[in-house]
mmCIF file of C-alpha atoms in Angstrom:
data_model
loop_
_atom_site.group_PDB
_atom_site.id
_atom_site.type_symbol
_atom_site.label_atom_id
_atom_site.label_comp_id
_atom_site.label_asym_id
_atom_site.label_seq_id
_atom_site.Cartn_x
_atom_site.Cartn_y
_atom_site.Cartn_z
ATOM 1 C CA UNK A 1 33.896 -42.956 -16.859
ATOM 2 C CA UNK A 2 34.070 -45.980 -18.827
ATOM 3 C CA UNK A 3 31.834 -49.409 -19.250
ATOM 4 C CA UNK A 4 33.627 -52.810 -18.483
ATOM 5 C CA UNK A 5 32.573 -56.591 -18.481
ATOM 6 C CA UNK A 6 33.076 -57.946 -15.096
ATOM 7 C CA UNK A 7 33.098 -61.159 -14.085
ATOM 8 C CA UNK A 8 30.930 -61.972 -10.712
ATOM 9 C CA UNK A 9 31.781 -65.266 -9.020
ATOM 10 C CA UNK A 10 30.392 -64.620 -5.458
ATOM 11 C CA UNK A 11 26.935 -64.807 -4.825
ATOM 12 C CA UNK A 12 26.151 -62.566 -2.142
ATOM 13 C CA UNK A 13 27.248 -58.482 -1.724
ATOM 14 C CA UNK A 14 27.989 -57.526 1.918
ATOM 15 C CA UNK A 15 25.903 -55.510 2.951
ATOM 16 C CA UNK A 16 25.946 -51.405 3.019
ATOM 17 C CA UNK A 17 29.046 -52.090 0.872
ATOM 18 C CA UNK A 18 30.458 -48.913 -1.354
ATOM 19 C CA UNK A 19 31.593 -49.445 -4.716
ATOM 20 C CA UNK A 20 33.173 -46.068 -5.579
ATOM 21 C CA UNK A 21 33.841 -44.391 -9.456
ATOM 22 C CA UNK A 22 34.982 -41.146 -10.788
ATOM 23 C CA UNK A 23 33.322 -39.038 -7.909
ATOM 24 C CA UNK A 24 30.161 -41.650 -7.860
ATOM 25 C CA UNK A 25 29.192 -43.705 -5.185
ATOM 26 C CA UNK A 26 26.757 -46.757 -5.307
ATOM 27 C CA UNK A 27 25.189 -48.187 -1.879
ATOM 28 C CA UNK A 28 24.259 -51.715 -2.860
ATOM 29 C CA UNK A 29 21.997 -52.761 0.432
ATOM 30 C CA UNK A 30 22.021 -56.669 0.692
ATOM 31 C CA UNK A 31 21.724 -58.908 -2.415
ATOM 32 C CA UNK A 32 21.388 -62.297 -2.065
ATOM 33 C CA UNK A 33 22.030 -65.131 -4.826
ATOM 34 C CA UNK A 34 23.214 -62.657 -7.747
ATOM 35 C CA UNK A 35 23.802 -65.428 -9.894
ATOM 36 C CA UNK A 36 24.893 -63.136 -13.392
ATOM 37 C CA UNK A 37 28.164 -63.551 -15.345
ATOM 38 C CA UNK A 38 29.591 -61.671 -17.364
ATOM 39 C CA UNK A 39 26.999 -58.489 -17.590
ATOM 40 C CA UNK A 40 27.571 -54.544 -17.631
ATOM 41 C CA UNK A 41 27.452 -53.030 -14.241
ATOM 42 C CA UNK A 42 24.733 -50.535 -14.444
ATOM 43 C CA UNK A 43 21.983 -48.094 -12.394
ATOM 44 C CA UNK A 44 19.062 -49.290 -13.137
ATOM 45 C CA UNK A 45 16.108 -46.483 -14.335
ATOM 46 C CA UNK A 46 18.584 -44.314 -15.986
ATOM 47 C CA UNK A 47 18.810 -43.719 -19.353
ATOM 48 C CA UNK A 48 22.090 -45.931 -19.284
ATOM 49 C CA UNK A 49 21.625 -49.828 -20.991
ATOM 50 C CA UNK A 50 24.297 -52.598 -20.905
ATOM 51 C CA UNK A 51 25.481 -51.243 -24.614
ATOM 52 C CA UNK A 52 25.112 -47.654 -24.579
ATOM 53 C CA UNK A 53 26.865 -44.680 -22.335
ATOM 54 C CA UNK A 54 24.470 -42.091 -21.476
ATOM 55 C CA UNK A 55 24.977 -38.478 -19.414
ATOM 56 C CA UNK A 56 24.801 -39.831 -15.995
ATOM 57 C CA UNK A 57 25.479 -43.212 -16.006
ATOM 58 C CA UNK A 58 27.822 -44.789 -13.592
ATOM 59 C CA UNK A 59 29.475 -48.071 -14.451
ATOM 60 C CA UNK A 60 31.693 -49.910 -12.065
ATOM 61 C CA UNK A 61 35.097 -50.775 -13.084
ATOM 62 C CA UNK A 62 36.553 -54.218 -12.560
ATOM 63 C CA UNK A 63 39.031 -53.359 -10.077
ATOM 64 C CA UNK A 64 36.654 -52.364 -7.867
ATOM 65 C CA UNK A 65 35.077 -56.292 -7.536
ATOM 66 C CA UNK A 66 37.391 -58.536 -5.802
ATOM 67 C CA UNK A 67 35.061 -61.166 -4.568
ATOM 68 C CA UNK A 68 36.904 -64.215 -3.657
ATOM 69 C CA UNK A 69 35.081 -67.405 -6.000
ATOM 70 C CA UNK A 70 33.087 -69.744 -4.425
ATOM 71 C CA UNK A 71 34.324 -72.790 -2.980
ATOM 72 C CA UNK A 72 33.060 -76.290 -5.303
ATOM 73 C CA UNK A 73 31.225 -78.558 -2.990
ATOM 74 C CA UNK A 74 32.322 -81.508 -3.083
ATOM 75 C CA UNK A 75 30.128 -84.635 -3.305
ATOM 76 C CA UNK A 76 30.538 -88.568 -2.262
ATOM 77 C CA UNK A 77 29.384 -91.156 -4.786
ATOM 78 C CA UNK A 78 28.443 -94.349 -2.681
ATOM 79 C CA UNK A 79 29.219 -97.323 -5.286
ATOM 80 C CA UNK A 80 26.898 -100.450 -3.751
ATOM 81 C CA UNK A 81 27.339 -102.798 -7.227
ATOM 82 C CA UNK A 82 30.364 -101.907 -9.342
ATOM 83 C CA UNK A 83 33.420 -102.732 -10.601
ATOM 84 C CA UNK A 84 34.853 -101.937 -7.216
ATOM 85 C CA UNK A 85 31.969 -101.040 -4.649
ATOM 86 C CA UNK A 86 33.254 -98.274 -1.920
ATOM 87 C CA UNK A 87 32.746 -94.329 -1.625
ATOM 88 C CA UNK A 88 34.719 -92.103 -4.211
ATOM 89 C CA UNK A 89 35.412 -88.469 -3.825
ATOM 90 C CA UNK A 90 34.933 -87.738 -7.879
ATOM 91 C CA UNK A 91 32.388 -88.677 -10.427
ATOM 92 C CA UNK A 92 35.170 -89.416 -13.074
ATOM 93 C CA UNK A 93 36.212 -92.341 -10.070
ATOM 94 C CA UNK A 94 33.069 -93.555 -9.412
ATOM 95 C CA UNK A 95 32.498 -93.661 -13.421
ATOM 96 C CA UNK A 96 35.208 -96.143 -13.477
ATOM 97 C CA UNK A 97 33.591 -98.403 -10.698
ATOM 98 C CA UNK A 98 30.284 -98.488 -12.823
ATOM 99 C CA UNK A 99 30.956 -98.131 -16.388
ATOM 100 C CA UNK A 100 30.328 -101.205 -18.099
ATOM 101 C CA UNK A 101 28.982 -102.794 -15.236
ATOM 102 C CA UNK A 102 25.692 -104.249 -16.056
ATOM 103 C CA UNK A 103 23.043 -102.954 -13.221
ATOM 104 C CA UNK A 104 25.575 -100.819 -11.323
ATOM 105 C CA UNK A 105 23.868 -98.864 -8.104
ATOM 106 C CA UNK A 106 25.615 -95.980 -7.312
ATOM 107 C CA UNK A 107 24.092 -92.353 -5.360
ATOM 108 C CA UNK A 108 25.671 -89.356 -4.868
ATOM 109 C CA UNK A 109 25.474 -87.902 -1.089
ATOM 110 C CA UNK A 110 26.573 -84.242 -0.460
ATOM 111 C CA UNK A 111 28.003 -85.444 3.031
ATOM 112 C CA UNK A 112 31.258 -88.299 3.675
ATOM 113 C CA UNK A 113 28.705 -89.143 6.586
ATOM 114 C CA UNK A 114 25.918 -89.526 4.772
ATOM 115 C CA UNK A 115 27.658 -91.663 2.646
ATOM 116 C CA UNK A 116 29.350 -93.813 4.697
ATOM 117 C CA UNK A 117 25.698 -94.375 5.989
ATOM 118 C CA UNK A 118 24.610 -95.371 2.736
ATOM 119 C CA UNK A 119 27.466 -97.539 1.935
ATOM 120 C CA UNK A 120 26.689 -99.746 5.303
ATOM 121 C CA UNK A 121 22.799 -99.293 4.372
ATOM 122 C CA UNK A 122 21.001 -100.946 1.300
ATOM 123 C CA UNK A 123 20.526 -99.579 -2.209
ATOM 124 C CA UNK A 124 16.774 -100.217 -2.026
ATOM 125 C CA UNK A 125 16.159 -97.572 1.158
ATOM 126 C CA UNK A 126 17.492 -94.712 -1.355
ATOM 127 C CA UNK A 127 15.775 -95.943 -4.523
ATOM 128 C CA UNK A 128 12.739 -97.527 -3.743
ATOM 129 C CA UNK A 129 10.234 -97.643 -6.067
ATOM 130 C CA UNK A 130 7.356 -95.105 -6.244
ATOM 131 C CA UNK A 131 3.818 -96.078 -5.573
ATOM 132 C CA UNK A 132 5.109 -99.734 -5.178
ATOM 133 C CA UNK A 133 3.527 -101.707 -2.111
ATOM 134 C CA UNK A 134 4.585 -104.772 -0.412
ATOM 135 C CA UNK A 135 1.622 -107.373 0.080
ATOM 136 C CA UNK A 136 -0.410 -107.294 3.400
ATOM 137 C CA UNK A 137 -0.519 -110.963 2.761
ATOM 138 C CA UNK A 138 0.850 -113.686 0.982
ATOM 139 C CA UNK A 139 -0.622 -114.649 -1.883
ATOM 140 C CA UNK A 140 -1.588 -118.323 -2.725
ATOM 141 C CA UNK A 141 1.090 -118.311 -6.089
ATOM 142 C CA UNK A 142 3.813 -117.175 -3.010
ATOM 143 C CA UNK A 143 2.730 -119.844 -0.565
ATOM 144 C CA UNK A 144 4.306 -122.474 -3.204
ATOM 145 C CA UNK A 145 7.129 -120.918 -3.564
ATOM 146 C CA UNK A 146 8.487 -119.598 -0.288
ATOM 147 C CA UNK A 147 10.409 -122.851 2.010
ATOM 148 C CA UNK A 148 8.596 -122.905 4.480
ATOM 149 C CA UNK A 149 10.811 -125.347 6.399
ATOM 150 C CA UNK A 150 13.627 -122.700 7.169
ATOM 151 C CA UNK A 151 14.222 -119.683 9.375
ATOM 152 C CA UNK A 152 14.372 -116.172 8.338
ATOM 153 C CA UNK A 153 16.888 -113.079 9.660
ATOM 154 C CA UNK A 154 16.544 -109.466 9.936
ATOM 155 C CA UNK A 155 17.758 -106.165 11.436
ATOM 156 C CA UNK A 156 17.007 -103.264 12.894
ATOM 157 C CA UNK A 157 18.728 -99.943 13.275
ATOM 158 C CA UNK A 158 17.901 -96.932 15.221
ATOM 159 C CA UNK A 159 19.706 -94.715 13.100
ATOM 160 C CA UNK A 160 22.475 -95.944 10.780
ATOM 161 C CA UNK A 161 24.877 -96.198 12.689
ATOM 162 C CA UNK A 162 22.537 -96.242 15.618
ATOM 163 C CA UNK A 163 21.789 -99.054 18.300
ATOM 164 C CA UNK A 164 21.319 -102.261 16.645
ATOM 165 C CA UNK A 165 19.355 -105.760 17.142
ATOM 166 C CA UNK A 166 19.352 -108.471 15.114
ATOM 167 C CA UNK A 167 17.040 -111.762 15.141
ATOM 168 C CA UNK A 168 16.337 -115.279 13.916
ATOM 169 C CA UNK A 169 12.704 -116.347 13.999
ATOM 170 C CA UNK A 170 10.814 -119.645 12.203
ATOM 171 C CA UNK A 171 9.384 -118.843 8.955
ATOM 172 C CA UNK A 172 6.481 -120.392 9.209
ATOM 173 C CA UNK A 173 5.123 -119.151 13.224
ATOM 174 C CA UNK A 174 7.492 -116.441 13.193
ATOM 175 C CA UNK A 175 8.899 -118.130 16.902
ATOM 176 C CA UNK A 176 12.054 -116.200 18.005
ATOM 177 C CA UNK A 177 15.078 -118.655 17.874
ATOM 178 C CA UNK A 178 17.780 -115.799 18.529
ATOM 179 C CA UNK A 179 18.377 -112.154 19.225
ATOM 180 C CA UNK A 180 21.237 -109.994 19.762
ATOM 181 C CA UNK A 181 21.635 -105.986 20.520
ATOM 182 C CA UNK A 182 24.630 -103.884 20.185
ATOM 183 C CA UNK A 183 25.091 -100.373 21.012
ATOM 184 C CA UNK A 184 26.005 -99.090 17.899
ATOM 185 C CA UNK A 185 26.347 -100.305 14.331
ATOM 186 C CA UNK A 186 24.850 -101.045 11.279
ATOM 187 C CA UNK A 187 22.083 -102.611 9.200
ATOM 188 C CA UNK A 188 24.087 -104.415 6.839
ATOM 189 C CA UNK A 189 26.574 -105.355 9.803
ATOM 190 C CA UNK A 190 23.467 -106.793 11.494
ATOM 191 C CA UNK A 191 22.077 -108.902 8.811
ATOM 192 C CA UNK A 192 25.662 -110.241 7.966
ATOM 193 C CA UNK A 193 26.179 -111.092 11.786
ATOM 194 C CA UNK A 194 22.332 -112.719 11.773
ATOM 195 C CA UNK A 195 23.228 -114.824 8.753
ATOM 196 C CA UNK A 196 26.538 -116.664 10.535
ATOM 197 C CA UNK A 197 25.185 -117.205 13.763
ATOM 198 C CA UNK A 198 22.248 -118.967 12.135
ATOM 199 C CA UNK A 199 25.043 -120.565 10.205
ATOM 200 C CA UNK A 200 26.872 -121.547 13.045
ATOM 201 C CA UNK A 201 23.788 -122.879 14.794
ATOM 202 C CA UNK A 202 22.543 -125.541 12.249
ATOM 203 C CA UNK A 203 26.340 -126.428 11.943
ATOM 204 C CA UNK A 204 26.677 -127.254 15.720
ATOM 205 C CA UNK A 205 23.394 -129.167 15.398
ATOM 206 C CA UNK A 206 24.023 -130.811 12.610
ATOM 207 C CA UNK A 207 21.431 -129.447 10.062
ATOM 208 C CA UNK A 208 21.138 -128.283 6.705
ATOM 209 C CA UNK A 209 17.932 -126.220 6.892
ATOM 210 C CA UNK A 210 18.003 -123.462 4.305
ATOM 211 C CA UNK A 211 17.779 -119.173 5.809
ATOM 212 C CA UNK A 212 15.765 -116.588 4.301
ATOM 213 C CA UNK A 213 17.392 -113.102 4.241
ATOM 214 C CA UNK A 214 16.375 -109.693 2.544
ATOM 215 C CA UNK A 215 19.760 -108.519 2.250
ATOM 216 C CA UNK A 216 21.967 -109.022 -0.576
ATOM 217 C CA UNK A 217 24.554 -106.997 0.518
ATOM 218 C CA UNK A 218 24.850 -109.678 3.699
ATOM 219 C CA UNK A 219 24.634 -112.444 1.252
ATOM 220 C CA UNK A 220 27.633 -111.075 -0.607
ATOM 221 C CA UNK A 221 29.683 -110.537 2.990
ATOM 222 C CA UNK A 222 28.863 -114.451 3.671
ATOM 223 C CA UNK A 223 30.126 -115.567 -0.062
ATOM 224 C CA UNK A 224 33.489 -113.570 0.502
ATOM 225 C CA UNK A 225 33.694 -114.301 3.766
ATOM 226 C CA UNK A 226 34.291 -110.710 4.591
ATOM 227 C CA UNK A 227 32.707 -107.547 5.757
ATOM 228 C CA UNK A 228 33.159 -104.296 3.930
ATOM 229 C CA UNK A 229 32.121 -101.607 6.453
ATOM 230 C CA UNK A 230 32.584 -97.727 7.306
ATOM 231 C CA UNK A 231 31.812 -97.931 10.854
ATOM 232 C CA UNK A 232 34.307 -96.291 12.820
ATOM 233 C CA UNK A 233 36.118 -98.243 15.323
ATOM 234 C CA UNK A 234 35.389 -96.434 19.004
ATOM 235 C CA UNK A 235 34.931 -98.132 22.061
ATOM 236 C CA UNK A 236 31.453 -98.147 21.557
ATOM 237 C CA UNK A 237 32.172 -101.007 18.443
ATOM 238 C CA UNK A 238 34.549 -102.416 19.807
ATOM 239 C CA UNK A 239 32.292 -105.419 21.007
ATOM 240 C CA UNK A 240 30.804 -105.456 17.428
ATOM 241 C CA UNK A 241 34.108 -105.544 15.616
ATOM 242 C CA UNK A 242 35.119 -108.475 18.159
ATOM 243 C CA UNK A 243 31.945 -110.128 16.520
ATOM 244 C CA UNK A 244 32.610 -109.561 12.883
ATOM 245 C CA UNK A 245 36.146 -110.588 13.132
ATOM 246 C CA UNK A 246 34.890 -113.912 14.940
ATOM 247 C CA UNK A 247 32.260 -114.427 11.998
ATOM 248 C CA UNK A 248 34.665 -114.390 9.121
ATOM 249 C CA UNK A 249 37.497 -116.402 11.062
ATOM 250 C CA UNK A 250 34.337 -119.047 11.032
ATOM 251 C CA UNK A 251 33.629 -118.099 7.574
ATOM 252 C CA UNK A 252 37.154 -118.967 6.448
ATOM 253 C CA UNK A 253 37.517 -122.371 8.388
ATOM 254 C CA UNK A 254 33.931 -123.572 7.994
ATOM 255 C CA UNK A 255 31.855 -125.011 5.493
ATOM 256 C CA UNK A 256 27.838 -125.690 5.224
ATOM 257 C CA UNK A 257 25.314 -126.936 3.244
ATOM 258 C CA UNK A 258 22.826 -124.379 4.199
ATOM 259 C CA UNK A 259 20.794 -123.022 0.927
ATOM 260 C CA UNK A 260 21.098 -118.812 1.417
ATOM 261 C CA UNK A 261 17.717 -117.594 -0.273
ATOM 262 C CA UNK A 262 16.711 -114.320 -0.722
ATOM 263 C CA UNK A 263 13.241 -113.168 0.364
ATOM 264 C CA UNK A 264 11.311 -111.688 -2.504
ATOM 265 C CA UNK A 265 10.054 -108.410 -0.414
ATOM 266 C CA UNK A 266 8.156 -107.500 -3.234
ATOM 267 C CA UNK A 267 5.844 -110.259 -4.113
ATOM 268 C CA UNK A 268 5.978 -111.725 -0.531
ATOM 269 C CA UNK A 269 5.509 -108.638 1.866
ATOM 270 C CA UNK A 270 8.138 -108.162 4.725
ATOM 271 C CA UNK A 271 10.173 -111.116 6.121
ATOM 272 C CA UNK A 272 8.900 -112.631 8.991
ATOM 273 C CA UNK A 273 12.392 -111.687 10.359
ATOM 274 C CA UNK A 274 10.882 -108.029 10.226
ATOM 275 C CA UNK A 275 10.938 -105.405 13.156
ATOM 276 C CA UNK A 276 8.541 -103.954 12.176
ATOM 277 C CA UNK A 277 9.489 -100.416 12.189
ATOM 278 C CA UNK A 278 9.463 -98.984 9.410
#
């Protein structure tokens, strides 16, 4: 008989497995997470320890073990403000996006779907802060300082992707101007498409009145005149990608004079856009 250091990279011994030695045989049962490396194979309550060979002891050779190693999960770093926002498939990538980058937002998701979720959601539904609370009500400081001569857009999302609605309402009465459902999208799709058709509406009519969003991510579509999406193309988007593709033609061959402001969520309470459903 003879003592070895062996090497154990799976986690879990099948069970009523026999690991055989010299005559000796050693029912193991079921062990679950048998997270030790590099340790002395021994029967416990003997007089045997992991540096001494004692009459009776049974050690189990290397050759015995061939557990296959465990497979590395990988993970999916969503990027939302880098260098080059997008989903990477390795921290040294997504270190590239964000590295240097003053206020980069980046997660990392164990799932490609759960990223691609996140990449069409907002930064602020994965990090928002603990303990903080909107306002119930606008306080007399905000009243100043929010235009109230403008209109304000939201969405909603049952899911993300899920069925989604978007909306344009008066900021001040909180009257519904416009409203749209699609079958399935996104949030971010949804505030992007909410932004241009209120666009295109005080363009048609002539006006200049400024639009109240909570999404920066939509803000930065409008400014590059393009949408930056995971949502699959099925027949279920097709209608949606029709949309999009409609919005940033009118993006590209349009100008305004429309002031984009962002709602302050967090001094102001929800927009008046809001769904309420939260």
């Amino acid at each position: 008989m003879y003592a070895t250091k062996i090497l154990i990279l799976h986690p879990i011994f099948p069970k009523n497995c026999g690991l055989k030695t010299a005559g000796w045989r050693l029912q193991t049962g079921t062990i679950l997470h048998f997270y030790i490396l590099h340790f002395t194979f021994y029967i416990p309550g003997t007089t045997c320890s992991p540096n001494k060979i004692g009459t009776g002891c049974l050690f189990v050779p290397f050759t015995f073990l061939s557990f296959a190693p465990m497979a590395k999960k990988n993970k999916y770093y969503v990027v939302w403000a880098g260098n080059t926002p997008g989903i990477y498939e390795s921290w040294n990538d997504c270190q590239l996006q964000i590295k240097g980058y003053p206020n980069a937002k980046y997660k990392a998701f164990k799932t490609l779907a759960e990223a691609e979720a996140a990449y069409d959601g907002s930064y602020v539904d994965y990090f928002e802060k603990k303990g903080k609370k909107t306002p119930a009500t606008i306080s007399p400081e905000a009243m100043k300082e929010i235009v109230w001569d403008s209109i304000s857009v939201d969405a909603a999302c049952s899911g993300n992707p899920g069925v989604m609605e978007y909306q344009g309402v008066d900021t001040k009465n909180k009257a519904q101007i416009f409203y749209q459902k699609f079958e399935l999208g996104t949030n971010n799709i949804g505030e992007f498409l909410a932004l241009v058709h209120a666009l295109a509406m005080f363009k048609n009519a002539g006006k200049d009145t400024p639009i109240y969003t909570d999404s920066r991510t939509a803000m930065a579509w409008v400014r590059n005149r393009k949408v930056k999406t995971q949502l699959k193309r099925t027949a279920k988007t097709a209608k949606l990608y029709e949309l999009i593709a409609r919005a940033e033609t009118w993006l590209q061959n349009n100008t305004y004079n429309n002031k984009i402001l962002k709602w302050n969520t967090e001094e102001w309470g929800e927009i008046p856009a809001d769904f309420g459903r939260k």
